[in-house]
Short mmCIF file of C-alpha atoms and ligand atoms in Angstrom, two decimals:
data_model
loop_
_atom_site.label_atom_id
_atom_site.label_comp_id
_atom_site.label_asym_id
_atom_site.label_seq_id
_atom_site.Cartn_x
_atom_site.Cartn_y
_atom_site.Cartn_z
CA MET A 270 74.24 -4.95 -57.99
CA PRO A 271 70.52 -6.97 -58.78
CA GLU A 272 68.17 -4.93 -57.58
CA GLY A 273 64.17 -5.15 -57.33
CA ASP A 274 64.65 -2.74 -60.33
CA SER A 275 67.31 -5.30 -62.25
CA VAL A 276 64.52 -8.59 -61.23
CA ALA A 277 62.20 -6.29 -62.47
CA SER A 278 63.25 -5.20 -66.10
CA VAL A 279 64.60 -9.20 -66.92
CA ALA A 280 61.05 -10.09 -66.31
CA GLU A 281 59.76 -7.35 -68.86
CA ARG A 282 62.56 -8.45 -71.61
CA LEU A 283 62.46 -12.52 -70.79
CA ARG A 284 58.02 -12.04 -70.78
CA PRO A 285 57.17 -12.15 -74.96
CA ARG A 286 60.27 -14.55 -75.07
CA LEU A 287 59.02 -17.12 -72.58
CA VAL A 288 55.37 -17.36 -71.41
CA GLY A 289 53.44 -19.47 -73.55
CA GLU A 290 56.53 -21.48 -74.89
CA VAL A 291 57.09 -25.22 -74.13
CA LEU A 292 60.02 -25.37 -71.96
CA ARG A 293 62.17 -27.64 -74.67
CA ASP A 294 65.54 -27.97 -72.59
CA VAL A 295 65.81 -27.11 -68.81
CA ARG A 296 69.93 -27.78 -66.83
CA THR A 297 70.86 -26.35 -63.36
CA ARG A 298 74.21 -26.78 -62.40
CA GLY A 299 76.04 -29.56 -63.33
CA ASP A 300 74.40 -29.96 -66.02
CA ALA A 301 72.14 -32.30 -66.00
CA PRO A 302 68.52 -32.20 -67.58
CA VAL A 303 65.52 -30.97 -64.96
CA ILE A 304 62.66 -33.73 -66.19
CA ALA A 305 59.84 -31.95 -64.61
CA LEU A 306 60.20 -29.16 -66.01
CA VAL A 307 61.50 -29.80 -69.73
CA GLY A 308 58.66 -30.14 -72.45
CA GLN A 309 56.70 -27.95 -70.30
CA ARG A 310 54.57 -24.53 -71.73
CA VAL A 311 55.25 -21.48 -68.71
CA LEU A 312 52.27 -19.91 -67.36
CA ALA A 313 54.12 -16.53 -66.26
CA LEU A 314 56.94 -15.01 -65.03
CA GLU A 315 56.83 -13.33 -62.07
CA THR A 316 58.13 -10.94 -59.89
CA HIS A 317 59.14 -10.44 -55.61
CA GLY A 318 61.41 -8.23 -54.60
CA LYS A 319 64.94 -9.38 -56.24
CA HIS A 320 63.37 -12.18 -56.07
CA LEU A 321 61.86 -14.26 -60.24
CA LEU A 322 59.50 -16.99 -60.37
CA LEU A 323 59.43 -19.14 -63.41
CA ARG A 324 55.58 -20.97 -63.36
CA PRO A 325 55.24 -24.26 -65.73
CA GLU A 326 51.84 -25.31 -66.98
CA HIS A 327 52.30 -27.99 -64.83
CA GLY A 328 54.92 -29.74 -62.00
CA PRO A 329 57.59 -27.32 -59.37
CA SER A 330 57.35 -23.54 -60.21
CA ALA A 331 61.85 -21.97 -60.54
CA ARG A 332 63.10 -19.51 -57.51
CA VAL A 333 65.83 -17.33 -58.69
CA HIS A 334 67.60 -14.49 -57.08
CA LEU A 335 70.71 -13.09 -58.46
CA GLY A 336 72.62 -12.96 -54.91
CA MET A 337 75.49 -9.49 -55.79
CA TYR A 338 76.81 -10.92 -58.41
CA GLY A 339 74.40 -12.45 -61.13
CA ARG A 340 72.98 -11.72 -64.30
CA TRP A 341 70.65 -13.00 -67.43
CA ARG A 342 72.26 -13.92 -70.87
CA ARG A 343 70.86 -14.84 -73.88
CA PHE A 344 72.20 -17.27 -76.78
CA GLU A 345 71.45 -18.26 -79.88
CA PRO A 346 70.02 -22.09 -80.12
CA GLY A 347 72.54 -23.93 -81.87
CA VAL A 348 75.93 -22.50 -81.25
CA ARG A 349 78.53 -23.01 -79.16
CA TRP A 350 79.28 -21.25 -75.81
CA ARG A 351 82.66 -19.79 -74.97
CA ARG A 352 82.34 -20.88 -71.36
CA PRO A 353 81.20 -24.59 -69.89
CA ARG A 354 77.74 -25.10 -69.74
CA ARG A 355 77.35 -26.31 -66.35
CA THR A 356 78.82 -22.87 -64.94
CA ALA A 357 75.42 -21.62 -65.50
CA SER A 358 72.76 -21.46 -62.76
CA LEU A 359 69.95 -21.91 -65.44
CA ILE A 360 69.46 -22.64 -68.40
CA LEU A 361 66.18 -22.28 -70.66
CA ALA A 362 65.48 -23.04 -74.04
CA THR A 363 62.66 -22.79 -75.56
CA ASP A 364 62.49 -23.86 -80.04
CA ALA A 365 63.86 -19.92 -80.51
CA HIS A 366 65.13 -18.30 -77.53
CA VAL A 367 67.67 -19.65 -74.76
CA PHE A 368 68.30 -17.91 -72.11
CA ALA A 369 71.31 -18.81 -69.32
CA CYS A 370 71.86 -17.16 -66.11
CA PHE A 371 74.79 -17.61 -63.52
CA ARG A 372 75.96 -16.69 -60.15
CA ALA A 373 72.30 -16.64 -59.45
CA HIS A 374 71.05 -19.37 -56.71
CA VAL A 375 68.40 -20.96 -58.38
CA GLU A 376 65.26 -23.24 -56.43
CA LEU A 377 62.82 -25.24 -57.31
CA LEU A 378 59.58 -25.07 -55.24
CA ARG A 379 57.44 -28.53 -54.80
CA GLY A 380 54.41 -26.79 -53.90
CA ALA A 381 51.08 -26.11 -54.91
CA LEU A 382 51.47 -22.06 -54.60
CA PRO A 383 54.75 -21.11 -54.46
CA GLU A 384 53.91 -17.81 -53.55
CA ARG A 385 53.76 -19.78 -50.04
CA ASP A 386 57.01 -21.13 -50.27
CA PRO A 387 58.98 -20.35 -47.04
CA SER A 388 61.36 -18.90 -49.75
CA LEU A 389 58.82 -16.01 -50.25
CA VAL A 390 56.61 -16.40 -46.93
CA HIS A 391 58.58 -14.05 -45.22
CA LEU A 392 59.05 -11.33 -47.64
CA GLY A 393 56.85 -7.49 -47.00
CA PRO A 394 55.36 -5.73 -49.89
CA ASP A 395 56.94 -5.21 -53.17
CA LEU A 396 57.98 -2.13 -53.54
CA LEU A 397 57.13 -1.98 -57.16
CA VAL A 398 53.87 -3.02 -57.37
CA GLU A 399 51.72 -0.36 -58.42
CA ALA A 400 49.54 -0.21 -55.08
CA VAL A 401 51.73 -1.23 -52.06
CA ASP A 402 50.14 -0.80 -48.52
CA LEU A 403 53.04 1.18 -47.14
CA GLU A 404 50.99 0.68 -44.21
CA ARG A 405 51.99 -2.05 -43.98
CA VAL A 406 55.40 -1.08 -44.26
CA VAL A 407 55.59 1.35 -42.38
CA ALA A 408 54.44 -1.13 -39.52
CA ARG A 409 56.84 -3.57 -40.02
CA ALA A 410 59.51 -1.23 -39.78
CA GLN A 411 58.82 0.19 -36.69
CA LEU A 412 58.91 -4.24 -34.95
CA ASP A 413 62.12 -2.85 -33.28
CA PRO A 414 62.72 0.73 -32.89
CA GLN A 415 66.65 0.59 -32.37
CA ARG A 416 67.61 -1.39 -35.07
CA PRO A 417 69.81 1.71 -37.85
CA ILE A 418 67.02 2.74 -40.12
CA GLY A 419 70.40 1.41 -43.25
CA SER A 420 69.89 -1.52 -42.31
CA VAL A 421 65.76 -1.71 -42.01
CA LEU A 422 65.68 -0.55 -45.33
CA LEU A 423 67.80 -3.55 -46.53
CA ASP A 424 65.62 -5.90 -44.73
CA GLN A 425 63.69 -7.87 -47.28
CA ARG A 426 60.73 -9.00 -45.02
CA VAL A 427 60.20 -5.15 -44.44
CA ALA A 428 59.50 -4.26 -47.63
CA ALA A 429 60.54 -6.19 -50.62
CA GLY A 430 63.26 -5.10 -53.68
CA ILE A 431 65.07 -2.90 -51.71
CA GLY A 432 68.99 -3.21 -52.29
CA ASN A 433 72.39 -1.23 -50.67
CA VAL A 434 72.29 1.70 -53.77
CA TYR A 435 68.17 2.20 -52.72
CA ALA A 436 68.86 2.88 -49.71
CA ASN A 437 72.20 4.16 -49.70
CA GLU A 438 70.41 7.31 -52.13
CA VAL A 439 66.28 7.45 -50.08
CA LEU A 440 68.53 8.36 -46.67
CA PHE A 441 71.05 10.59 -48.69
CA LEU A 442 67.71 12.23 -50.27
CA ALA A 443 65.75 12.24 -47.62
CA ARG A 444 69.51 14.31 -44.81
CA LEU A 445 68.90 11.11 -42.78
CA ALA A 446 71.72 9.13 -41.34
CA PRO A 447 72.08 5.77 -42.02
CA HIS A 448 72.76 4.66 -38.30
CA THR A 449 69.88 6.98 -37.25
CA PRO A 450 67.60 4.16 -34.78
CA VAL A 451 64.15 3.48 -37.29
CA GLY A 452 62.27 5.25 -33.78
CA GLU A 453 63.83 8.25 -34.52
CA VAL A 454 61.99 8.24 -37.55
CA PRO A 455 58.46 9.66 -37.68
CA PRO A 456 56.29 7.31 -39.64
CA ASP A 457 55.57 10.18 -41.74
CA ALA A 458 59.38 10.42 -43.13
CA LEU A 459 58.84 6.66 -43.08
CA ARG A 460 56.08 6.17 -45.52
CA GLY A 461 58.17 8.86 -47.59
CA LEU A 462 61.34 6.95 -47.48
CA TYR A 463 59.69 3.69 -49.19
CA ALA A 464 56.94 5.48 -50.97
CA LEU A 465 61.29 8.01 -52.58
CA ALA A 466 62.51 4.23 -52.61
CA ALA A 467 59.71 3.17 -55.02
CA ARG A 468 59.38 5.45 -57.37
CA LEU A 469 63.37 5.73 -58.31
CA MET A 470 63.21 1.60 -58.86
CA ARG A 471 59.97 2.16 -60.90
CA ALA A 472 61.93 4.75 -62.70
CA ASN A 473 64.99 2.24 -63.71
CA VAL A 474 62.67 -0.53 -64.72
CA GLY A 475 63.43 -1.58 -67.88
CA ALA A 476 66.54 1.15 -68.15
CA ARG A 477 69.55 -0.32 -69.69
CA ARG A 478 71.78 1.58 -67.01
CA ARG A 479 70.67 2.92 -63.24
CA VAL A 480 70.43 6.39 -62.52
CA THR A 481 69.01 7.90 -59.51
CA ARG A 482 69.94 11.50 -60.20
CA GLY A 483 67.39 14.26 -61.50
CA ILE A 484 64.20 11.92 -60.62
CA GLU A 485 62.93 13.81 -57.57
CA ALA A 486 61.40 16.92 -57.70
CA GLY A 487 63.59 20.01 -57.85
CA GLU A 488 66.19 17.61 -58.47
CA PRO A 489 68.81 18.57 -61.69
CA PRO A 490 68.12 16.42 -64.30
CA TRP A 491 70.97 14.00 -64.89
CA ARG A 492 73.34 14.69 -67.92
CA PRO A 493 75.02 11.33 -69.56
CA GLY A 494 78.84 12.28 -68.37
CA THR A 495 78.03 12.49 -64.46
CA PRO A 496 77.57 10.42 -62.09
CA ARG A 497 74.52 8.39 -61.55
CA THR A 498 74.73 8.43 -57.84
CA TYR A 499 74.17 10.74 -55.33
CA VAL A 500 76.26 9.10 -52.75
CA TYR A 501 75.97 5.41 -53.79
CA GLY A 502 79.97 4.37 -54.97
CA ARG A 503 81.76 7.51 -53.88
CA ALA A 504 83.06 7.10 -50.95
CA GLY A 505 86.09 10.40 -50.71
CA ARG A 506 84.37 12.48 -53.80
CA PRO A 507 82.17 15.71 -52.81
CA CYS A 508 79.22 15.42 -51.73
CA PRO A 509 76.41 16.61 -54.57
CA ARG A 510 75.10 18.94 -52.01
CA CYS A 511 77.06 20.93 -50.01
CA ALA A 512 80.92 19.23 -51.04
CA ALA A 513 81.64 18.14 -48.13
CA THR A 514 84.09 14.73 -48.66
CA LEU A 515 81.42 11.12 -48.62
CA ARG A 516 82.09 9.00 -46.10
CA SER A 517 81.52 5.37 -45.98
CA ALA A 518 81.69 2.93 -43.67
CA ARG A 519 80.74 -1.26 -43.20
CA ARG A 520 77.92 -1.61 -41.19
CA GLY A 521 74.30 -2.59 -39.76
CA GLU A 522 74.43 -6.56 -39.61
CA LEU A 523 74.76 -7.29 -43.10
CA LYS A 524 78.45 -6.03 -42.95
CA ARG A 525 77.43 -3.41 -46.33
CA VAL A 526 79.01 -0.25 -47.26
CA THR A 527 77.26 2.33 -46.49
CA THR A 528 78.44 5.56 -48.39
CA TRP A 529 76.43 9.27 -46.71
CA CYS A 530 77.36 12.69 -46.71
CA PRO A 531 77.89 13.40 -42.19
CA ARG A 532 77.25 17.32 -43.23
CA CYS A 533 73.79 16.83 -44.98
CA GLN A 534 73.20 13.81 -43.33
CA PRO A 535 74.08 14.76 -39.29
CA GLU A 536 73.45 11.77 -36.78
CA PRO A 537 70.81 12.25 -34.78
CA GLY A 538 72.34 14.24 -31.57
CA GLU A 539 74.65 16.46 -34.09
CA ALA A 540 71.07 17.73 -35.36
CA THR A 541 69.84 18.56 -32.36
CA ASN A 542 72.89 19.97 -31.23
CA SER A 543 73.86 22.67 -34.32
CA ARG A 544 70.15 23.15 -33.96
CA GLY A 545 70.49 24.01 -31.24
CA ALA A 546 73.13 26.23 -31.20
CA SER A 547 71.85 28.10 -34.17
ZN1 LIG B 669 76.40 17.62 -48.30
#
């Protein structure tokens, strides 16, 4: 599933082959050439959270969002495709390379400053940027204290880049139930949660496969052949910490599947009760 780290990885791979090159052909779905971009030199390839921004020297920037299933592919120039070209959401061709992305959302941004485009201006700080303003992130996260922390983590207006994988994993590492109201999470813990998400994502930029285990200090190193996540996608299996059966539910405003350990990540009320009993 494309999250901030996968988009940053794509940008790392594309940059050396696209930046400074002239776009000989650009097509969007429907296979019509994008006249405004053909013949333009690529000035920069930027990312903000899950958005990739291609800036030409002149003309509109292109914004690509991979959604849940989008992917990029590289093709040899002049080689016949096995699937129709019109199935690609975007095709970028230079003299030496052809790149295409599929099942993505692509939009041309007409404004002079693409970062001020309505599609990007609402985004929170990008967690993959070197010095993330975590105070700003925490302030944005606390706007509605009743919202479950699981939904807040996925809200791109709070911080850009976190998807369902990282949201599930950081909540497990922090021992927080996904439905804990964000107002009940102390600011330090909240800051720590976003810093943790940033560390896990950065560790995965450029990686062939996303691994969230063994990155945090004190966690046993990940070994090939063992699960790559703690809880994400592992509902019904034993918790890696306490062996309780991991639970999952479709929760939150986005109705995304959340997986958590009912014992390591107790509901706030349950945690109080168990402390009171001991
Ligand atoms: Zn557990």
